[in-house]
Coordinates of C-alpha atoms and ligand atoms in Angstrom, one line a residue:
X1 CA 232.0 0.5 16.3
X2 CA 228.6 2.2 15.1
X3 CA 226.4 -0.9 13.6
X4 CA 225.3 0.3 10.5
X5 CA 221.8 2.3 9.7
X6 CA 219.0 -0.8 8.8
X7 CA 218.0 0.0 5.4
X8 CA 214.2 0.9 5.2
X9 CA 212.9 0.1 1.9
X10 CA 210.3 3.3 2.0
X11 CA 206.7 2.4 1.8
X12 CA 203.6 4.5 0.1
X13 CA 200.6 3.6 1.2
X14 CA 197.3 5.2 0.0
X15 CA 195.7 7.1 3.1
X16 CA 193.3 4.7 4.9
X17 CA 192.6 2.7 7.1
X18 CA 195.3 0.1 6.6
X19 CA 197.6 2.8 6.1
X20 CA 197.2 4.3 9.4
X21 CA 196.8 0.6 11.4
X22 CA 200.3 0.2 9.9
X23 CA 201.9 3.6 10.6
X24 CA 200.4 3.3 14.3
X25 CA 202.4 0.4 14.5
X26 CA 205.7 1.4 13.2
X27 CA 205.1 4.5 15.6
X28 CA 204.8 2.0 18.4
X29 CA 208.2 0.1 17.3
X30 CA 209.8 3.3 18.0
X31 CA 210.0 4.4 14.0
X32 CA 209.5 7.5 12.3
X33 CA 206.6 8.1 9.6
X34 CA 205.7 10.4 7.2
X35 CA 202.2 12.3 7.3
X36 CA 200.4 14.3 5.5
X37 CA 199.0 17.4 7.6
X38 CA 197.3 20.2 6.1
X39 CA 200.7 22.3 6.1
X40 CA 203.3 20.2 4.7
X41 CA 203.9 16.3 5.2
X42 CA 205.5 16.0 8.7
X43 CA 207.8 13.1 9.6
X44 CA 206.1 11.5 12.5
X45 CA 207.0 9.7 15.9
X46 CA 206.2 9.6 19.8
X47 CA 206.8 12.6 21.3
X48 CA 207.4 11.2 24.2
X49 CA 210.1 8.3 23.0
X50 CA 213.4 9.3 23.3
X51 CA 215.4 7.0 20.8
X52 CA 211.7 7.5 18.4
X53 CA 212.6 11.2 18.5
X54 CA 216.7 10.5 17.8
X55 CA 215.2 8.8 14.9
X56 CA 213.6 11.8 13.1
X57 CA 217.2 13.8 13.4
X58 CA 218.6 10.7 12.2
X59 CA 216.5 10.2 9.4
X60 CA 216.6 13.9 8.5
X61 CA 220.3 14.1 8.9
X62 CA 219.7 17.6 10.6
X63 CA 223.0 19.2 11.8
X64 CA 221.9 20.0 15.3
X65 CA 218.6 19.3 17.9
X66 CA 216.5 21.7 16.7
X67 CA 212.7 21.7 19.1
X68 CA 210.7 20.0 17.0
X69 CA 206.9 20.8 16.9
X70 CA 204.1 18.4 19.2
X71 CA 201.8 17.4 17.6
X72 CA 198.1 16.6 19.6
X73 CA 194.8 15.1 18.8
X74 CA 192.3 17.7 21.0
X75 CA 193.4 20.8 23.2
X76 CA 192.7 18.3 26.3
X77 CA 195.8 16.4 25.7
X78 CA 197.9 20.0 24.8
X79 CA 196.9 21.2 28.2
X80 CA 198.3 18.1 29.8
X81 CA 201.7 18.9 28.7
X82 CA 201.7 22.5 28.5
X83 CA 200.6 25.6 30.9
X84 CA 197.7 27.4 29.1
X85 CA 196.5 30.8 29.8
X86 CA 193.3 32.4 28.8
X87 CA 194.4 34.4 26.6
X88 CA 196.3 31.1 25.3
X89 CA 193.5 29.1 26.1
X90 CA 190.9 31.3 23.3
X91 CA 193.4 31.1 20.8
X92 CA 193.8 27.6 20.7
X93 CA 189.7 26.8 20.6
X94 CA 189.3 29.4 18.0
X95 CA 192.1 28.4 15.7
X96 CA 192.2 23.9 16.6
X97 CA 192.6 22.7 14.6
X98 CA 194.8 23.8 11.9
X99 CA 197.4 25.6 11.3
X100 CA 198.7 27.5 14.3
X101 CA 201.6 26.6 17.1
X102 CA 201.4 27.7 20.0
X103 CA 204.8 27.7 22.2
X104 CA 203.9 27.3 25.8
X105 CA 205.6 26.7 29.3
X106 CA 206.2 22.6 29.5
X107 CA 204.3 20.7 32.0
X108 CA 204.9 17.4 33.5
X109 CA 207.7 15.7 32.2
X110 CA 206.0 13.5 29.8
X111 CA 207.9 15.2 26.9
X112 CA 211.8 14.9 27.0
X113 CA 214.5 17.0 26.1
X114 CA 215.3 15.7 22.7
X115 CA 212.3 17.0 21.5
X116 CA 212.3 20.2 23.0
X117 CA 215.9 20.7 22.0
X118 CA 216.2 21.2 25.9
X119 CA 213.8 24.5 26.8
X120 CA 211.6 25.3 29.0
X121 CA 208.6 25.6 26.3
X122 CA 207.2 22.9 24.3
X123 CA 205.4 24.2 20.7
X124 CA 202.2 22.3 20.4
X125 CA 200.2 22.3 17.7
X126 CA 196.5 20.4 16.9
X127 CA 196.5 19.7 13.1
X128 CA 193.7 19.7 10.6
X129 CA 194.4 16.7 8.5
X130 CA 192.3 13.5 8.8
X131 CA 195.0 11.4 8.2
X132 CA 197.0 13.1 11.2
X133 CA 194.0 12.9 13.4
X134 CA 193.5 9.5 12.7
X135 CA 197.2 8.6 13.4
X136 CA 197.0 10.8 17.1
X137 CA 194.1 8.5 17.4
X138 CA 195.3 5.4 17.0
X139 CA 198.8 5.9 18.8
X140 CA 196.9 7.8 21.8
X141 CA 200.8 9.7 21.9
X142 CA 201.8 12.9 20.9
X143 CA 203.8 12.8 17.8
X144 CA 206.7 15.3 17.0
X145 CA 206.6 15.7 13.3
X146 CA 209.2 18.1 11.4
X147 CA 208.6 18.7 7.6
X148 CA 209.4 15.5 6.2
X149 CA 212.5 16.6 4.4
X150 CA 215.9 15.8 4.7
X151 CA 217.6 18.9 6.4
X152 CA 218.3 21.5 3.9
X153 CA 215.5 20.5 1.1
X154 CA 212.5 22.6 0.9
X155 CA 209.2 21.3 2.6
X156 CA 207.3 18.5 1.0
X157 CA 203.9 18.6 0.1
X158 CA 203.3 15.4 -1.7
X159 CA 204.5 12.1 -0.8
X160 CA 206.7 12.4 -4.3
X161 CA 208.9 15.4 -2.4
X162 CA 208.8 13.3 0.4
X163 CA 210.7 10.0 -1.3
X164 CA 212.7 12.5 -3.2
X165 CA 214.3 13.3 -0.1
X166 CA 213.9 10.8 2.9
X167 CA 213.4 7.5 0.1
X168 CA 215.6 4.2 2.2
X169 CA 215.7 6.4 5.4
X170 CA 211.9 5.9 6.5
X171 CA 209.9 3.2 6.6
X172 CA 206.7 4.2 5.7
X173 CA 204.9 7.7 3.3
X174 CA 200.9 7.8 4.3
X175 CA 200.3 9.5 0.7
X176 CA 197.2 12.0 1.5
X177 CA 197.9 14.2 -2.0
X178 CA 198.7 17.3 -2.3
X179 CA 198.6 19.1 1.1
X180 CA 196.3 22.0 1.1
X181 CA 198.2 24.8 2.4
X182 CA 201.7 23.7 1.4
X183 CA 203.3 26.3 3.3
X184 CA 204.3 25.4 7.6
X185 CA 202.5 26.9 10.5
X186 CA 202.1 30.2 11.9
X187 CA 204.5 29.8 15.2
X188 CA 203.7 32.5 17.8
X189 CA 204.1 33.1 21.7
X190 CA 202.3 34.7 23.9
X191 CA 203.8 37.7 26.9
X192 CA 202.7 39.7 28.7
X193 CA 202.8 42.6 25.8
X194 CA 200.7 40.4 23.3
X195 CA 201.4 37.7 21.1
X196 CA 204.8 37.5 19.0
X197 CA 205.2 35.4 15.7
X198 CA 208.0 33.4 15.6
X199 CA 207.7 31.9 12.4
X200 CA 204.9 33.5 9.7
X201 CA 202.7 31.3 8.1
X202 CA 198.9 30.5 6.7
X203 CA 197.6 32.5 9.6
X204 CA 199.1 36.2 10.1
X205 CA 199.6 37.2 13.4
X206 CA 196.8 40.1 13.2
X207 CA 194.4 37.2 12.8
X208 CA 195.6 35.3 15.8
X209 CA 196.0 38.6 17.7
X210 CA 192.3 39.6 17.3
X211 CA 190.8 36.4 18.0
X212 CA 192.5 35.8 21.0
X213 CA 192.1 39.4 22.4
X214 CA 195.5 40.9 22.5
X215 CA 197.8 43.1 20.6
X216 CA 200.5 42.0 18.0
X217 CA 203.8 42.6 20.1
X218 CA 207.2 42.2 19.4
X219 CA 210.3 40.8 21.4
X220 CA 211.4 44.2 22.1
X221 CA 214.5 44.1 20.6
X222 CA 214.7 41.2 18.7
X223 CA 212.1 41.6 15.8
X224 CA 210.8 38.3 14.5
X225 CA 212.8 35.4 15.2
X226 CA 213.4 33.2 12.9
X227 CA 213.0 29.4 13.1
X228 CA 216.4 27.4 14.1
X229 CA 217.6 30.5 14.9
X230 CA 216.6 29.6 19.0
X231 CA 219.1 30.7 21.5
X232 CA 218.0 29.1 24.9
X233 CA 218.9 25.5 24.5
X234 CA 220.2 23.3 27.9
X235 CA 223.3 24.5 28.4
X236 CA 225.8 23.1 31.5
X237 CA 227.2 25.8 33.8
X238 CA 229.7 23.3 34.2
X239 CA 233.2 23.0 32.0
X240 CA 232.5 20.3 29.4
X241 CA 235.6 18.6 27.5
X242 CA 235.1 17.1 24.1
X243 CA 236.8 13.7 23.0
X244 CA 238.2 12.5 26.0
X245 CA 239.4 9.0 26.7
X246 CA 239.8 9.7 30.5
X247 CA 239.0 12.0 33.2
X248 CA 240.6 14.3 35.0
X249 CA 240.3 13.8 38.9
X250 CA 237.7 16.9 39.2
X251 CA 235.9 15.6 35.9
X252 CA 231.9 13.2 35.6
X253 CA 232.8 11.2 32.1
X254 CA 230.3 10.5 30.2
X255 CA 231.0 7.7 28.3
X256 CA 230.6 6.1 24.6
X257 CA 231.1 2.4 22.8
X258 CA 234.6 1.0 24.2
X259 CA 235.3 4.5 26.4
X260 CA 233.8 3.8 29.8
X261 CA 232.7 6.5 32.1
X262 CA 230.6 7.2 35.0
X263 CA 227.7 7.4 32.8
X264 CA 227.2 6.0 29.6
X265 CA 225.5 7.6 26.1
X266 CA 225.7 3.9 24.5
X267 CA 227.4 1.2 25.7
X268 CA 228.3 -0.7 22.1
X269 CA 228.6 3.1 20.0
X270 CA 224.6 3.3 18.8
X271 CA 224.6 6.7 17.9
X272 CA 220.5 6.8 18.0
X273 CA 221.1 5.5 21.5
X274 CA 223.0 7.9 22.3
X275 CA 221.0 10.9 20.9
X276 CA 218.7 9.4 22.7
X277 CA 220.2 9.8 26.3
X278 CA 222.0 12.7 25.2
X279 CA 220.1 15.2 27.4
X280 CA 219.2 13.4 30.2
X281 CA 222.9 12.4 30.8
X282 CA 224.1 16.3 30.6
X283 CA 221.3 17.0 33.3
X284 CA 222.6 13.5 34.9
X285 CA 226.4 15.6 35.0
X286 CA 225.2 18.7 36.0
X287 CA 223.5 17.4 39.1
X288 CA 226.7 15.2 39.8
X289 CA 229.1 16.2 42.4
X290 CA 232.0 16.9 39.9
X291 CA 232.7 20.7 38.9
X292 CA 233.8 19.4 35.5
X293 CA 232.7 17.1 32.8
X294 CA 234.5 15.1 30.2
X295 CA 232.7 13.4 26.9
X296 CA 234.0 10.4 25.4
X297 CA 234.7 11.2 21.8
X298 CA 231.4 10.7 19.0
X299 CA 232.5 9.1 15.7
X300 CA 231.6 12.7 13.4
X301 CA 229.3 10.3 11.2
X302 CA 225.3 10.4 10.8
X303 CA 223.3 11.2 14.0
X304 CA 227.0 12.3 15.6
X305 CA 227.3 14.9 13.8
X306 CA 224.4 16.4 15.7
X307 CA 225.6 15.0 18.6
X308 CA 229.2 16.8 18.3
X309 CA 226.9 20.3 17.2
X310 CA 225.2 20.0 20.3
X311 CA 228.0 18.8 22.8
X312 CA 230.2 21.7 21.1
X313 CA 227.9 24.5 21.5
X314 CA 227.4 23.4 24.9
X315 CA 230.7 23.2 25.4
X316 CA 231.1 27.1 24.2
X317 CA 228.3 28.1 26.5
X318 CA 227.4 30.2 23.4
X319 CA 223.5 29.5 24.7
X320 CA 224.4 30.8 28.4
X321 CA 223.4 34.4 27.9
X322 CA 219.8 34.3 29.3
Ligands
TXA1 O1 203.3 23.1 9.6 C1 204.1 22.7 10.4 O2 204.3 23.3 11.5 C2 204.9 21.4 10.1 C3 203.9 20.3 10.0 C4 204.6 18.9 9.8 O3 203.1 20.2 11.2 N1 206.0 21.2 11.0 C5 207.1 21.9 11.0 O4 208.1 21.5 12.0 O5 207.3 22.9 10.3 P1 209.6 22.0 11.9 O6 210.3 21.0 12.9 O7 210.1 21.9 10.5 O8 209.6 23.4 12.5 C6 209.8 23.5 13.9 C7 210.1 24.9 14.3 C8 211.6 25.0 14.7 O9 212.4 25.5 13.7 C9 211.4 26.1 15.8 O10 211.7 27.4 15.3 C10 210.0 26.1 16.3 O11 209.3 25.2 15.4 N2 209.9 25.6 17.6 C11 209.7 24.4 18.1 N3 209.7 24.3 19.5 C12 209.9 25.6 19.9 C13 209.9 26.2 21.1 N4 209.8 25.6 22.3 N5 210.1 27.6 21.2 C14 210.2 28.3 20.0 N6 210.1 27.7 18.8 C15 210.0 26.4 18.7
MG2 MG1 211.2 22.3 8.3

């Protein structure tokens, strides 16, 4: 039923200029790339392509949707899909680029769930690397870039780590040596009581704290939060059944391959497809006039396996506590 994964014979490629024209275009076909940034290597694709963005989990083999990080050339496109504060607004220009993220309110809808993981906040970040810049360049997009590992491994920072780990699964390594900081970005937030670290990294959070004016402040609480650890993803107020082959009279089916429904993740069982529609069909469900909905069953291979985390968790409504 599921056609199975093309093989990608991985690619390095010196960083340069015919390096980058070629990543730019695999970006453009929709595939995922790996980067050099000044952090770690990232795995690279259009932020704002659906099915590009199922391709990153896929090549990762990551067990669930976890918001990925956008990445953006200048703070002009970061304010175009984020709401920036002041406060926000000095800490960016002070620290742009390098290595800070910045989680913000979303704006517009030019980034879609799968790469948000489904909240309300995007985590935007303007990286230092030439060979990044020049790739945000060339696309014109916002690329979402995890580490480049496959989940589980520790971050790469040298296109060696990076075929260690994702070698037949990506197309292309841009090979930029040794990245300079070799640990991930500082992740913070800002409230209304400061600004909160989410993840620690090559800045600390007194540094961003004085530059942008405000004290360090915790989630009262909470303490520091770490990554993948996110609570608030989408979750349906509505009853959601798993592995259904029909639905009940009260129930929206969303269907997959051979199971038909009132909506469809992939009509002939592409599981990057489907990731792909994933969210938009749960928000398609909960805006139907059903009070229940019924999911066609996901073969528990590859990208399904993160389809089945997701569907199950928002089938527990563990997430609803907000
Ligand atoms: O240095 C880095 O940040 C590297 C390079 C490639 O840029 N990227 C990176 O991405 O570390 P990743 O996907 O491995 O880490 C993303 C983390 C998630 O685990 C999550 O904790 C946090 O970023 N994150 C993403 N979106 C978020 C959001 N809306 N709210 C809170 N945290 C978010
Ligand atoms: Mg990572």
């Amino acid at each position: 039923m599921t056609p199975p994964n093309p093989p990608f014979p991985t690619q390095i490629r010196p960083y340069g200029k015919a390096a980058i024209d070629q990543a730019a275009r695999l970006i453009g076909e929709g595939l995922p790339v790996a980067m050099p940034t000044e952090t770690v290597y990232g795995l690279a694709a259009d932020a704002t392509n659906p099915q590009a963005v199922a391709r990153i989990y896929e090549a990762k083999g990551r067990p669930s949707f976890n918001p990925l990080i956008v990445h953006v050339r200048h703070l002009d496109q970061a304010r175009q899909l984020g709401d920036f504060t002041e406060t926000v607004l000095k800490a960016a220009r002070h620290f742009w680029p390098g290595p800070l993220t910045i989680v913000v309110p979303r704006k517009g809808d030019a980034i879609p769930d799968i790469t948000t993981g489904g909240l309300a906040t995007v985590a935007l970040r303007c990286p230092a690397h030439p060979a990044m810049q020049a790739l945000l360049e060339a696309t014109g997009r916002p690329l979402a870039a995890p580490s480049a590992n496959a989940s589980g491994a520790i971050s790469p920072t040298s296109a060696a780590h990076v075929l260690q780990s994702l070698n037949g699964r990506i197309p292309l390594i841009v090979d930029g040596g040794d990245t300079e900081r070799g640990i991930e970005s500082t992740i913070v937030k800002f409230t209304d009581a400061g600004v909160v670290q989410l993840r620690p990294g090559p800045l600390s959070i007194e540094e961003v704290a004085g530059a942008a004016g405000v004290p360090a402040a915790e989630e009262p609480g909470r303490g520091i939060q770490s990554p993948g650890q996110l609570a608030r993803h989408y979750a349906p107020s509505k009853s959601l059944r798993l592995n259904a082959v029909a639905a009940e009279p009260h129930e929206w089916m969303i269907g997959f391959g051979e199971i038909q429904g009132d909506d469809m993740l992939s009509d002939d069982g592409n599981l990057v497809e489907a990731a792909a529609r994933l969210f938009a069909a749960l928000h398609r469900a909960e805006a139907s006039g059903k009070p229940g909905i019924a999911v066609a069953p996901i073969p528990h291979e590859g990208l399904g396996l993160t389809i089945n985390d997701r569907l199950r968790r928002a089938a527990t409504r563990e997430n609803s506590r907000r």
